[in-house]
XYZ file of C-alpha atoms in Angstrom:
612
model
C -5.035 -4.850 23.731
C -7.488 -7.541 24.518
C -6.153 -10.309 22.381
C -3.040 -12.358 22.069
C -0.528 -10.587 20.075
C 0.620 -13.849 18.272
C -2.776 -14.558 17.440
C -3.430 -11.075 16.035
C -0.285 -10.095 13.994
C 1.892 -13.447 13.589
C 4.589 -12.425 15.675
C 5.231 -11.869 19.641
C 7.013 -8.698 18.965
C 4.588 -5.881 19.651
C 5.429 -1.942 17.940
C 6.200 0.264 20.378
C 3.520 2.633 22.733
C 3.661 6.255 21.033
C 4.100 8.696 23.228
C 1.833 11.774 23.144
C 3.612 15.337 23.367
C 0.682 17.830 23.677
C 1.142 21.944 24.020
C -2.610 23.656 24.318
C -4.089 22.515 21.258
C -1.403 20.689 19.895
C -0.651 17.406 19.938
C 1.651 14.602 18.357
C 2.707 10.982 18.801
C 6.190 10.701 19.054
C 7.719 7.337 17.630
C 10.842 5.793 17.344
C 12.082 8.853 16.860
C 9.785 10.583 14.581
C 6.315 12.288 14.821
C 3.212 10.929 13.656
C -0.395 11.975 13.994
C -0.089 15.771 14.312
C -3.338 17.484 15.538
C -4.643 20.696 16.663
C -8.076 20.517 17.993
C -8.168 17.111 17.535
C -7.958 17.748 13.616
C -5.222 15.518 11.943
C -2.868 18.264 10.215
C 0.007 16.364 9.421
C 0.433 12.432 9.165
C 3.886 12.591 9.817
C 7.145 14.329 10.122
C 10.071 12.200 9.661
C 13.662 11.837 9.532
C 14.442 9.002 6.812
C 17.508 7.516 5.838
C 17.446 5.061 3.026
C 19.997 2.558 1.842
C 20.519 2.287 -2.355
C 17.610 0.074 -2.657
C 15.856 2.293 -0.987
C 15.655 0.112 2.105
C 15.267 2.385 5.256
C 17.403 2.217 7.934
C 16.480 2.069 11.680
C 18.273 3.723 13.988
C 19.010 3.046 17.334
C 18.303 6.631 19.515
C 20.360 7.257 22.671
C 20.216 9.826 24.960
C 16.279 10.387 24.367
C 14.740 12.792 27.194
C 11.636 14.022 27.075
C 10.263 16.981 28.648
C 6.508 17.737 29.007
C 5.706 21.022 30.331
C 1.714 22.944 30.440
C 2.110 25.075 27.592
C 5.341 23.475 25.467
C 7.271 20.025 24.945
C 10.541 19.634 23.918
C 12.320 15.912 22.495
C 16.327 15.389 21.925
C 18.159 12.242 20.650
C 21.611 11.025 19.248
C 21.042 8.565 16.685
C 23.492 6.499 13.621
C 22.829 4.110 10.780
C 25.432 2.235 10.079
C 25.952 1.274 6.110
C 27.922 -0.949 4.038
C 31.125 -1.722 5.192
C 30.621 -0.210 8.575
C 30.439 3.499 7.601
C 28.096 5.706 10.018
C 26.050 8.243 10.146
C 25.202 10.073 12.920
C 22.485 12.800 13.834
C 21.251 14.838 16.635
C 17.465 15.610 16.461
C 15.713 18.488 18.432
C 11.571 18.957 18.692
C 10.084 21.491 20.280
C 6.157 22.429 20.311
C 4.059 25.699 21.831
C 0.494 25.683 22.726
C 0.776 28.785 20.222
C 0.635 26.179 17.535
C 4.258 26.488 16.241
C 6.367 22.927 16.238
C 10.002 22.720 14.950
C 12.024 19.565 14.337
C 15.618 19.948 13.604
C 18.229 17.592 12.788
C 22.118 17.988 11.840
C 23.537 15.127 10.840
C 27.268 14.036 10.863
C 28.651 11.068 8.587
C 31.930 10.256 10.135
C 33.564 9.027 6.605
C 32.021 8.952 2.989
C 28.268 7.065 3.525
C 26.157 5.975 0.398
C 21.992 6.946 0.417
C 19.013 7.374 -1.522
C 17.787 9.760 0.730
C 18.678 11.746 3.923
C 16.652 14.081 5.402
C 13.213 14.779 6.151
C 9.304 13.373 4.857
C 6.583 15.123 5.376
C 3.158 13.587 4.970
C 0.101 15.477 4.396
C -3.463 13.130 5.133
C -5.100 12.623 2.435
C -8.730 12.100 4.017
C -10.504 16.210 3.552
C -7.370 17.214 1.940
C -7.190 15.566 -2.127
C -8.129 18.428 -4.174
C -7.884 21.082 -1.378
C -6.672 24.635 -2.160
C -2.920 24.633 -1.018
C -0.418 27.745 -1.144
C 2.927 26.965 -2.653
C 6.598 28.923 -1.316
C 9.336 27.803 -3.899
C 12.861 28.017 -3.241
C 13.498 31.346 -5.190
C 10.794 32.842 -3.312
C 7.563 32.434 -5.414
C 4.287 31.710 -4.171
C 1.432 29.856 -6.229
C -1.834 29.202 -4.911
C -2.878 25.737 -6.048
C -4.655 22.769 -5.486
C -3.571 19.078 -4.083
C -4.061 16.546 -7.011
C -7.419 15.061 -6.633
C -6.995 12.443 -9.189
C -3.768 10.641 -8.294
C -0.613 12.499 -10.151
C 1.984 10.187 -11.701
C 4.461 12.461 -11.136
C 5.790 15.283 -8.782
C 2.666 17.749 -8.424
C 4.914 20.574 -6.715
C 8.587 20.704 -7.034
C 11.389 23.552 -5.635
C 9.488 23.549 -2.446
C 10.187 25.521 0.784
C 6.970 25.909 2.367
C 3.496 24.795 2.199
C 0.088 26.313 3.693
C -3.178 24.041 3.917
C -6.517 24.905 5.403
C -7.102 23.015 8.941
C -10.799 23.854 9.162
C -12.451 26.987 8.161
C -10.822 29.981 9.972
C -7.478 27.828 10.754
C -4.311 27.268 8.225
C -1.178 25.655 8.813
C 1.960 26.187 7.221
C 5.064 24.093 7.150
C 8.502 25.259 6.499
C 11.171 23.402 5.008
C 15.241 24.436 5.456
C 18.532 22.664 4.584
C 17.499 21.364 0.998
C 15.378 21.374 -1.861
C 12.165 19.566 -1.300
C 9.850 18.553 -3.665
C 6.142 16.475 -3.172
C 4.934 13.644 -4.790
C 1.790 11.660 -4.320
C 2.183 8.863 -2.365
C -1.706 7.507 -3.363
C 0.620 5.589 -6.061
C 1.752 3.268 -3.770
C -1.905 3.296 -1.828
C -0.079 4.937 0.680
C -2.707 7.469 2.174
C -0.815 10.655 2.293
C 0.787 13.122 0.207
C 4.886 12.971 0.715
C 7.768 16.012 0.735
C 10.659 14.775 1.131
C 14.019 16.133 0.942
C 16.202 16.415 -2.407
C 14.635 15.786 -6.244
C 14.410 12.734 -7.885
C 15.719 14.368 -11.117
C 19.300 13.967 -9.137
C 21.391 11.342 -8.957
C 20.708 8.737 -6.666
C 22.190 6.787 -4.931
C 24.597 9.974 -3.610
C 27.167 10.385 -1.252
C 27.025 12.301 2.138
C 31.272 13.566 2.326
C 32.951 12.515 5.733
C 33.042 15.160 8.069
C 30.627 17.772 6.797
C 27.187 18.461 8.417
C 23.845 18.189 6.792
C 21.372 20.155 8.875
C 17.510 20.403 7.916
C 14.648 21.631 9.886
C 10.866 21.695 9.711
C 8.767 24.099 11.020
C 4.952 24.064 11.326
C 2.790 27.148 12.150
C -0.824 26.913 13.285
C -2.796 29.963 12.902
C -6.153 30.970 13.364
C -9.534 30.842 15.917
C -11.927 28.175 13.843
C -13.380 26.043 16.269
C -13.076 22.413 16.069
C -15.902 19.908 14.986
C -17.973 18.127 17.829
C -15.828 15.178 18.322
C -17.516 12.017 18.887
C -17.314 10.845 22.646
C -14.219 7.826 22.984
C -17.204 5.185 24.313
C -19.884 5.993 21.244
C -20.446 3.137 19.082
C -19.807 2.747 15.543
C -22.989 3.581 13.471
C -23.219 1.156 10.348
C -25.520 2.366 7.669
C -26.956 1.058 4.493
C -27.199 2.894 1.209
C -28.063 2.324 -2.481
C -27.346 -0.537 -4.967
C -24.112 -0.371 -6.889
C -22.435 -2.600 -9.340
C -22.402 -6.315 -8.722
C -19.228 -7.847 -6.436
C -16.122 -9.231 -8.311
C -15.432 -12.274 -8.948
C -12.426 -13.723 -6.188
C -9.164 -15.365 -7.250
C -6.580 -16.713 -5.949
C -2.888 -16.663 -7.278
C -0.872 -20.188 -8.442
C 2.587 -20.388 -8.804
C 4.208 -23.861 -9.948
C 5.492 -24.554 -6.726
C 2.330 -24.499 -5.082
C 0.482 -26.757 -7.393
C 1.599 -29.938 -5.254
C -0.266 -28.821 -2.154
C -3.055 -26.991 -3.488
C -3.962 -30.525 -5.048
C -3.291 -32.615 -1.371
C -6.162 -29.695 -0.195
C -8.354 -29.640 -2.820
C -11.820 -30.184 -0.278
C -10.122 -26.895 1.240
C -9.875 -25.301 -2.523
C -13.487 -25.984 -2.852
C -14.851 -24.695 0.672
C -12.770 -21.484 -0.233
C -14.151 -21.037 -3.186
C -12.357 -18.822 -5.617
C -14.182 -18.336 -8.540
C -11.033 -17.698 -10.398
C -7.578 -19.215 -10.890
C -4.516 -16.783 -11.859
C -1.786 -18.661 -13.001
C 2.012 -17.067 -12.537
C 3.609 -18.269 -15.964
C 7.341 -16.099 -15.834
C 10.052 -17.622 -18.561
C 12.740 -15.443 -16.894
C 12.405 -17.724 -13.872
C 12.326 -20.883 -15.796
C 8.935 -21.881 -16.148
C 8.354 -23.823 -19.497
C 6.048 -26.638 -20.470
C 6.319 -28.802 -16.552
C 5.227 -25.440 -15.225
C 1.811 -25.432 -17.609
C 1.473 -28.740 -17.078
C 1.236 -28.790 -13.195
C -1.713 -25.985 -14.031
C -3.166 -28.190 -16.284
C -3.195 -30.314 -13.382
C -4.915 -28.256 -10.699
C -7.649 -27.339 -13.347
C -8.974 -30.725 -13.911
C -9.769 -30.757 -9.842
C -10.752 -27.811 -9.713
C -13.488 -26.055 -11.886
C -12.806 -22.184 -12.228
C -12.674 -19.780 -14.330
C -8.739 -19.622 -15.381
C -6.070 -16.642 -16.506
C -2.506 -17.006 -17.459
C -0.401 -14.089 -15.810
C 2.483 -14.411 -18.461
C 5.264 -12.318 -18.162
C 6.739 -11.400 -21.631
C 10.646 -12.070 -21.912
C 10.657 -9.654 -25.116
C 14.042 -10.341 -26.103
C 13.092 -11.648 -29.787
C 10.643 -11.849 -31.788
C 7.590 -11.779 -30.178
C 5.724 -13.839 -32.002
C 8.107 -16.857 -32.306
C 7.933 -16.018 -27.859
C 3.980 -15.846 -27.278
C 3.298 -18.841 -29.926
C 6.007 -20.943 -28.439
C 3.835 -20.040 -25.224
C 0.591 -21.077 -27.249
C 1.582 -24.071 -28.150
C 2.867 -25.198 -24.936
C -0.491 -24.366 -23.489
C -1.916 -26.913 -25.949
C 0.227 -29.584 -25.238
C -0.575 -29.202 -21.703
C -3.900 -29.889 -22.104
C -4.375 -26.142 -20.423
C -7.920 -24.366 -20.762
C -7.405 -20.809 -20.485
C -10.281 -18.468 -20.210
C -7.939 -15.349 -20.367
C -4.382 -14.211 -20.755
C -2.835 -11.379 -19.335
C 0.610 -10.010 -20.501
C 3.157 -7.559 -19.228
C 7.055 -7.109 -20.523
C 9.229 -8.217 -17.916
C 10.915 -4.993 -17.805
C 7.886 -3.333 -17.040
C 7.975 -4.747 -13.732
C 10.822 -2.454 -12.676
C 9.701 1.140 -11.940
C 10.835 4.286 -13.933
C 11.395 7.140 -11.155
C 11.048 10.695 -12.336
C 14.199 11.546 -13.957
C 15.342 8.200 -14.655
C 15.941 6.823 -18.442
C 13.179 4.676 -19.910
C 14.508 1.218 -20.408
C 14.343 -0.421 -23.834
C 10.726 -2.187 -24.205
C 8.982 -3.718 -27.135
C 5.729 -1.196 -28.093
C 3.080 -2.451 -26.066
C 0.424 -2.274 -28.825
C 3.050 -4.744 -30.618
C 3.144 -7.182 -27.441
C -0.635 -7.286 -27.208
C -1.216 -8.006 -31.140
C 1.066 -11.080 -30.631
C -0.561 -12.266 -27.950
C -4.023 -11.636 -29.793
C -2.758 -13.625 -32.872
C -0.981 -16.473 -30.697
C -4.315 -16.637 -28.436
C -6.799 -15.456 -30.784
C -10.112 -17.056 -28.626
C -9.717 -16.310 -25.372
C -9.878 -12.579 -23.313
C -6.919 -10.798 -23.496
C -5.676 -8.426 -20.332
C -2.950 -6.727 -19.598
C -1.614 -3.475 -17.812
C 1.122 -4.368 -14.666
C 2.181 -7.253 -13.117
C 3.652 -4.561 -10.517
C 1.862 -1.530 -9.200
C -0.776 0.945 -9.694
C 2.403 3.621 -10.046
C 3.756 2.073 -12.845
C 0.203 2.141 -14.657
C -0.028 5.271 -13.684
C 3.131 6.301 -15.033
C 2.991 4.086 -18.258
C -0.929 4.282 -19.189
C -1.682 1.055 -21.645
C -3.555 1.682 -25.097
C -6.502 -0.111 -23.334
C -8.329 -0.480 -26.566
C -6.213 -3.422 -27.417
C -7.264 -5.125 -24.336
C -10.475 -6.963 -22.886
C -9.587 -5.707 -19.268
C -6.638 -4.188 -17.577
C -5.043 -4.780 -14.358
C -2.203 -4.101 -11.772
C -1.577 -4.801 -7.808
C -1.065 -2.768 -4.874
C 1.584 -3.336 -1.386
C 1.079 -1.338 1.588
C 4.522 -1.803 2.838
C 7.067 0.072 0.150
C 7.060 3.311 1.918
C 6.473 1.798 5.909
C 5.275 -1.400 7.649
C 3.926 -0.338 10.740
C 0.474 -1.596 11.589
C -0.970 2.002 11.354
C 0.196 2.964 8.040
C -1.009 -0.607 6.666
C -4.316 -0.253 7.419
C -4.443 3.668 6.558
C -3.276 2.464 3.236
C -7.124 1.305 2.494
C -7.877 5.114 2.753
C -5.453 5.620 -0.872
C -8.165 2.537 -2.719
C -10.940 4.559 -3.447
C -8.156 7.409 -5.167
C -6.472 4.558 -6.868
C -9.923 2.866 -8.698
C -11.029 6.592 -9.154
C -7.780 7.453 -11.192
C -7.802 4.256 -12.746
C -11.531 4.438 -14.305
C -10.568 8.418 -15.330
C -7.791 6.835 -17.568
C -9.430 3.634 -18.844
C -12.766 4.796 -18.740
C -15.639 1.523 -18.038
C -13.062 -1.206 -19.355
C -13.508 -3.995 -17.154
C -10.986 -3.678 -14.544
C -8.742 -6.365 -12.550
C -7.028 -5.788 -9.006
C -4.664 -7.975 -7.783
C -2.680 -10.210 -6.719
C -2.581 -7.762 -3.747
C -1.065 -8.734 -0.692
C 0.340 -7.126 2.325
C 3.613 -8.998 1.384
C 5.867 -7.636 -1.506
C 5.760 -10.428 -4.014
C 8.000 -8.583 -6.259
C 9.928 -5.220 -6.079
C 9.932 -2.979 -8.959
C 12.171 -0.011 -6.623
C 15.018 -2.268 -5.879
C 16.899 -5.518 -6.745
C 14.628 -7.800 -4.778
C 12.296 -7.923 -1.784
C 14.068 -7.744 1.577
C 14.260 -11.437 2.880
C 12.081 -11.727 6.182
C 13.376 -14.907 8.122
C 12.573 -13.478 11.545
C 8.680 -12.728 10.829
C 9.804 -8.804 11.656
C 7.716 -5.361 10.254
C 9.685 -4.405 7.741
C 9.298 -2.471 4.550
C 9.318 -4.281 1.066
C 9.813 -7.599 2.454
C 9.175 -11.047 0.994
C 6.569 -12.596 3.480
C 4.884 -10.763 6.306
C 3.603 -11.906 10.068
C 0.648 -10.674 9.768
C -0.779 -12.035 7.458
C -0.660 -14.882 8.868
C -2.930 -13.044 11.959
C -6.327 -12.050 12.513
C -4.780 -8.670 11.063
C -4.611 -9.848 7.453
C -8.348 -11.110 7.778
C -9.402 -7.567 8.586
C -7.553 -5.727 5.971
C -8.780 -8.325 3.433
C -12.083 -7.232 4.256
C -11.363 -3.486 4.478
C -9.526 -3.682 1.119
C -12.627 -5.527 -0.390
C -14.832 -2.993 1.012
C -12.820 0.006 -0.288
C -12.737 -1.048 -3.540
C -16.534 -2.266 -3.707
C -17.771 0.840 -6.044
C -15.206 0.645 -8.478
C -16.807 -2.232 -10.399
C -14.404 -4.911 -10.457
C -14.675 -7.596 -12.135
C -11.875 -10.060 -9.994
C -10.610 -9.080 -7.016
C -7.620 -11.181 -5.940
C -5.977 -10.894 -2.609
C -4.466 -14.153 -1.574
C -2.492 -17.222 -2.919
C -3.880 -20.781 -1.793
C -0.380 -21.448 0.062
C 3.113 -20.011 0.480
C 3.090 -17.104 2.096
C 0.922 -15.414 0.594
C -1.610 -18.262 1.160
C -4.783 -19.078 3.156
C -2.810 -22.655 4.635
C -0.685 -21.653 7.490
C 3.170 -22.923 7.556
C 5.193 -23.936 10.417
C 5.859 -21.885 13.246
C 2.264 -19.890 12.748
C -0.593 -19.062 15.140
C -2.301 -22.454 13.977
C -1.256 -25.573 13.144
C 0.936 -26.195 9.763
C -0.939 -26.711 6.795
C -4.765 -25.495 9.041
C -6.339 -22.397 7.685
C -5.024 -18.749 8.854
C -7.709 -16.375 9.836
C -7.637 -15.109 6.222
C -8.968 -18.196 4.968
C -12.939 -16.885 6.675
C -12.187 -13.760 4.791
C -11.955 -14.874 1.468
C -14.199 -17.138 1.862
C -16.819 -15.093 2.767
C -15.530 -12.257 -0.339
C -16.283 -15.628 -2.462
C -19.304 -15.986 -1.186
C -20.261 -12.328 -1.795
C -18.929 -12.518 -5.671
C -21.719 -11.392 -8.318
C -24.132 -10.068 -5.574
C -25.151 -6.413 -6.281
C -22.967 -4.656 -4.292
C -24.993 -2.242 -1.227
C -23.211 0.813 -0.357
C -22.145 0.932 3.320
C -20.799 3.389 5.440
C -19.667 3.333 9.265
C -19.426 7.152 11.242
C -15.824 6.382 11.891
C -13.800 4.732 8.967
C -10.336 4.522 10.508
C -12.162 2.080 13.137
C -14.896 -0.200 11.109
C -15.315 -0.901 7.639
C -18.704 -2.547 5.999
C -19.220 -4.420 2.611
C -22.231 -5.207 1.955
C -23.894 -7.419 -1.085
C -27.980 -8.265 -1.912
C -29.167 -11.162 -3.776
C -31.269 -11.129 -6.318
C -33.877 -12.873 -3.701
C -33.323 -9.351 -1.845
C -30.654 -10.990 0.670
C -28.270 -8.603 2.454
C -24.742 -9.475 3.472
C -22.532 -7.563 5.311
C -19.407 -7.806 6.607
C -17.685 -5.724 8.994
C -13.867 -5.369 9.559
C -12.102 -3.686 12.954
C -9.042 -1.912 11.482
C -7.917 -1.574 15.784
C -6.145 -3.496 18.136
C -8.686 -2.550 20.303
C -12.082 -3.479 21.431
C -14.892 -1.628 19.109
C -18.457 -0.864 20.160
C -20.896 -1.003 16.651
C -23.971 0.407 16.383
C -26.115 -2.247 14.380
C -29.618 -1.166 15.026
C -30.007 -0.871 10.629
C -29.818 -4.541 11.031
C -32.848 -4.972 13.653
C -29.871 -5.810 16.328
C -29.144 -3.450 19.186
C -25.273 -3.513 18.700
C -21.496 -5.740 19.442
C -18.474 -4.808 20.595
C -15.936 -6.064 17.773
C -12.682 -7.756 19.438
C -9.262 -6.344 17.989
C -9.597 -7.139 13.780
C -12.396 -9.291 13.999
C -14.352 -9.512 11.212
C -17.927 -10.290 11.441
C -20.472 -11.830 8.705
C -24.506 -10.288 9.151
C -27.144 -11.505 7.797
């Protein structure tokens, strides 16, 4: 690492140094206690095999391992660790955990676990991610557990639901002439596809949703579960690129034109976004999303302070109001109206979303009572009847997935993303952009060319449809699900801004939004940051320069190594070309960019860089 690690991720605490276990062919990073990055031949086979214990918000513990040793050996490697999690009011649960791989290609990871009295989960036991990248709409075989075998395909489009259920094993091509199977003991498994959550993998994990949850592990008896993963076959690998070669960045054809950018307001922020307005209009934003949510108490002061912000600022302007939907709907959205009037508010759009819709149905959960949605939108057509009207989820692309809109009631549709529900390391954050392109791809399949809305989507969870509320964050750690996050307050954030714009580029959008103006979610750094309170965080450049790009015709770009360096790229109508490129690394990237008359740079851990 060639930077400072305050400066790049917002906190001094730096994720620990995998360690690579390697048999022959075979290779995997062991961390904290789990395996990621499972290759043979240098070919990604597996993204991860993982023990998982989660709490009943589905909050995942992390265990402390003792008694970790190691052994490397020429042709084998072997891994053992105690581990516990302790739970509410002190219970425990403790497991052993045994790897062992062969330069034959076989790998087995075993756990038994012990609770010593009664201990409350969500889940205990294994996850198993298959990469998505090569793999979405793959032929797959399919073991079930009373012994059937289907040969079928991994979802291309994105499914809503469980794609395979009753699992025991699963066999995927490698490359041609190479398979790999992997064998799952101790429980029912069953896969669904994590490309919801823009996580980039496909997940089996252990014990079906359709069960009840949270459960109870009983004092005193074991729970064993293994995995097992055989590599067969004599394919040769692809020509690897060599570690030093540069990034090649190349342009392609025209596409649609760039969204428009917004930011996100909340009533609390209105104060200082109006003591920075000169740093509003530097920024920007072409657009102004206002969070209007009467189940948090915002009434007529709340449209007023937007009112406010409006009349210094000149944007285009949507009201993200949450629907109570207790009563009659239009006595709610009316009351709404007319408080927008009094407020003097200008409104170019409205989007609306029941408040109950922001909590997440899992698969074999009960539906909770919601007004018909084609009944929520015709009151809000009638109470706003001249201005656009949107609507979709306030939460995730899962829950549009799961509950798909009647879109012809709408002028657009629209729904967020969070890389950190399933895991909050820095990897699986910025692998996360891999799931976009899925995510827009499934969307436009179900809503066809209706103008389409992303955001606000933020590496923080602003809101947590899984659980009773995001997981508080006071000490700036990585965590899963929680309410603020370090790095976005590092030069981290500014590259997955850019990566996440760039990933989403073909889809069409017509706003984009990725930030707030402050908070934490915010461009304006707070107290105890890598800058100065109330001075810009790195994201600030990369929003600007989205801004900037708005309404230009978008330019296809591609880089020969994606998991290192994204491009966006934009062309005026005066035949102008923008690009941008984003370092996903914490390390020091060579680019080739001879397309742009310029021999090449070497980009610094997640710098982003403007051409032209």
């Amino acid at each position: 690492m060639t930077a400072d690690a305050f400066l790049l991720h917002g906190t001094r605490a730096v994720e620990a140094e995998p360690v690579r276990l390697s048999a022959g062919a075979l290779s995997a990073d062991f961390v904290n206690g789990n395996l990621r990055t499972i290759r043979h031949d240098g070919t990604e086979v597996l993204r991860a095999i993982a023990y998982i214990v989660r709490d009943r918000d589905w909050g995942t513990y992390e265990p402390e391992l003792t008694g970790l040793v190691i052994d490397q050996g020429a042709d084998a490697f072997s891994v053992s660790y105690s581990a516990s999690c302790i739970g509410p009011g002190g219970r425990r649960l403790g497991f052993h955990a045994a790897i062992k791989g062969f330069a034959d290609g076989r790998l087995a990871f075993d756990v038994n676990a012990l609770p010593e009295s009664d201990f409350e989960t969500n889940r205990c036991g294994f996850c198993i991610l298959h990469p998505i990248s090569g793999l979405a709409g793959s032929p797959v075989t399919v073991e079930h557990t009373d012994g059937s075998v289907a040969a079928t395909k991994l979802p291309l489009l994105i499914d809503p639901w469980q794609p395979f259920k009753d699992l025991r094993a699963i066999t995927h091509g490698v490359r041609p002439g190479v398979s790999a199977e992997c064998r799952m003991e101790g429980d029912t498994f069953e896969m669904e596809d994590q490309r919801n959550w823009s996580d980039a993998s496909y997940k089996t994990y252990v014990r079906p949703l359709a069960l009840p949850w949270p459960y109870v592990l009983r004092g005193g008896e074991p729970n064993r579960q293994t995995i097992s993963l055989r590599i067969e076959g004599e394919g040769k690998a692809p020509a690897a690129a060599g570690a030093g070669e540069p990034v090649r960045v190349e342009l392609g054809e025209l596409g649609p034109a760039l969204p428009d950018v917004g930011v996100i307001i909340y009533p609390d922020d209105i104060e200082t976004a109006l003591a920075n307005l000169p740093l509003l209009s530097t920024l920007g934003p072409q657009q102004l999303l206002f969070h209007y949510d009467p189940t948090r108490g915002h009434r007529l002061d709340a449209l007023c302070a937007f009112a406010r912000l409006e009349t210094a600022y000149t944007a285009e302007t949507t009201l993200e109001c949450v629907v109570a939907g207790a009563g009659d709907l239009d006595a709610e959205l009316s009351a709404v109206a007319g408080m927008v009037r009094q407020a003097g508010l200008k409104l170019s759009a409205i989007a609306v979303s029941p408040s109950v819709d922001r909590q997440s149905t899992p698969p074999g959960s009960t539906w909770p009572e919601c007004p018909p949605l084609e009944d929520v939108y015709a009151a809000a057509r009638r109470a706003f009847p001249d201005i656009r009207l949107g609507g979709g989820m306030f939460s995730y692309f899962t829950e549009l997935n799961r509950k798909r809109v009647p879109a012809e009631e709408l002028d657009f549709v629209t729904h967020c993303t969070c890389p950190i529900v399933h895991a909050a390391d820095d990897l699986s954050i910025m692998q996360s952009l891999e799931a976009l392109p899925f995510i827009t791809q499934s969307a436009r399949a179900i809503f066809g060319a209706k103008p389409y809305r992303i955001g606000p989507s933020t590496i923080a969870m602003r809101q947590n449809p899984y659980g009773g509320a995001t997981k508080p964050n006071p000490s700036g750690q990585r965590i899963a699900m929680a309410d603020r996050d370090p790095r976005h307050a590092g030069l981290f954030a500014a590259a997955w801004t850019i990566g996440y714009a760039a990933r989403v580029a073909p889809a069409g959008l017509e706003q984009l939004t990725l930030s707030s103006f402050t908070g934490p979610f915010g461009v304006l750094a707070s107290a105890g940051e890598p800058v100065t309170e109330g001075s810009l965080r790195p994201i600030f450049r990369a929003i600007k320069g989205l801004c900037e790009l708005a309404g230009l015709a978008h330019v296809t770009a591609r880089t020969s190594d994606e998991t290192k360096v994204l491009a966006l790229a934009g062309r005026s109508a005066s035949g102008e070309t923008v690009v941008w490129l984003a370092n996903l690394t914490a390390d020091d990237v060579p680019v080739d960019i001879s397309a742009f008359g310029r021999d090449h740079l070497v980009m610094t851990p997640y710098a982003i860089v403007r051409i032209g």
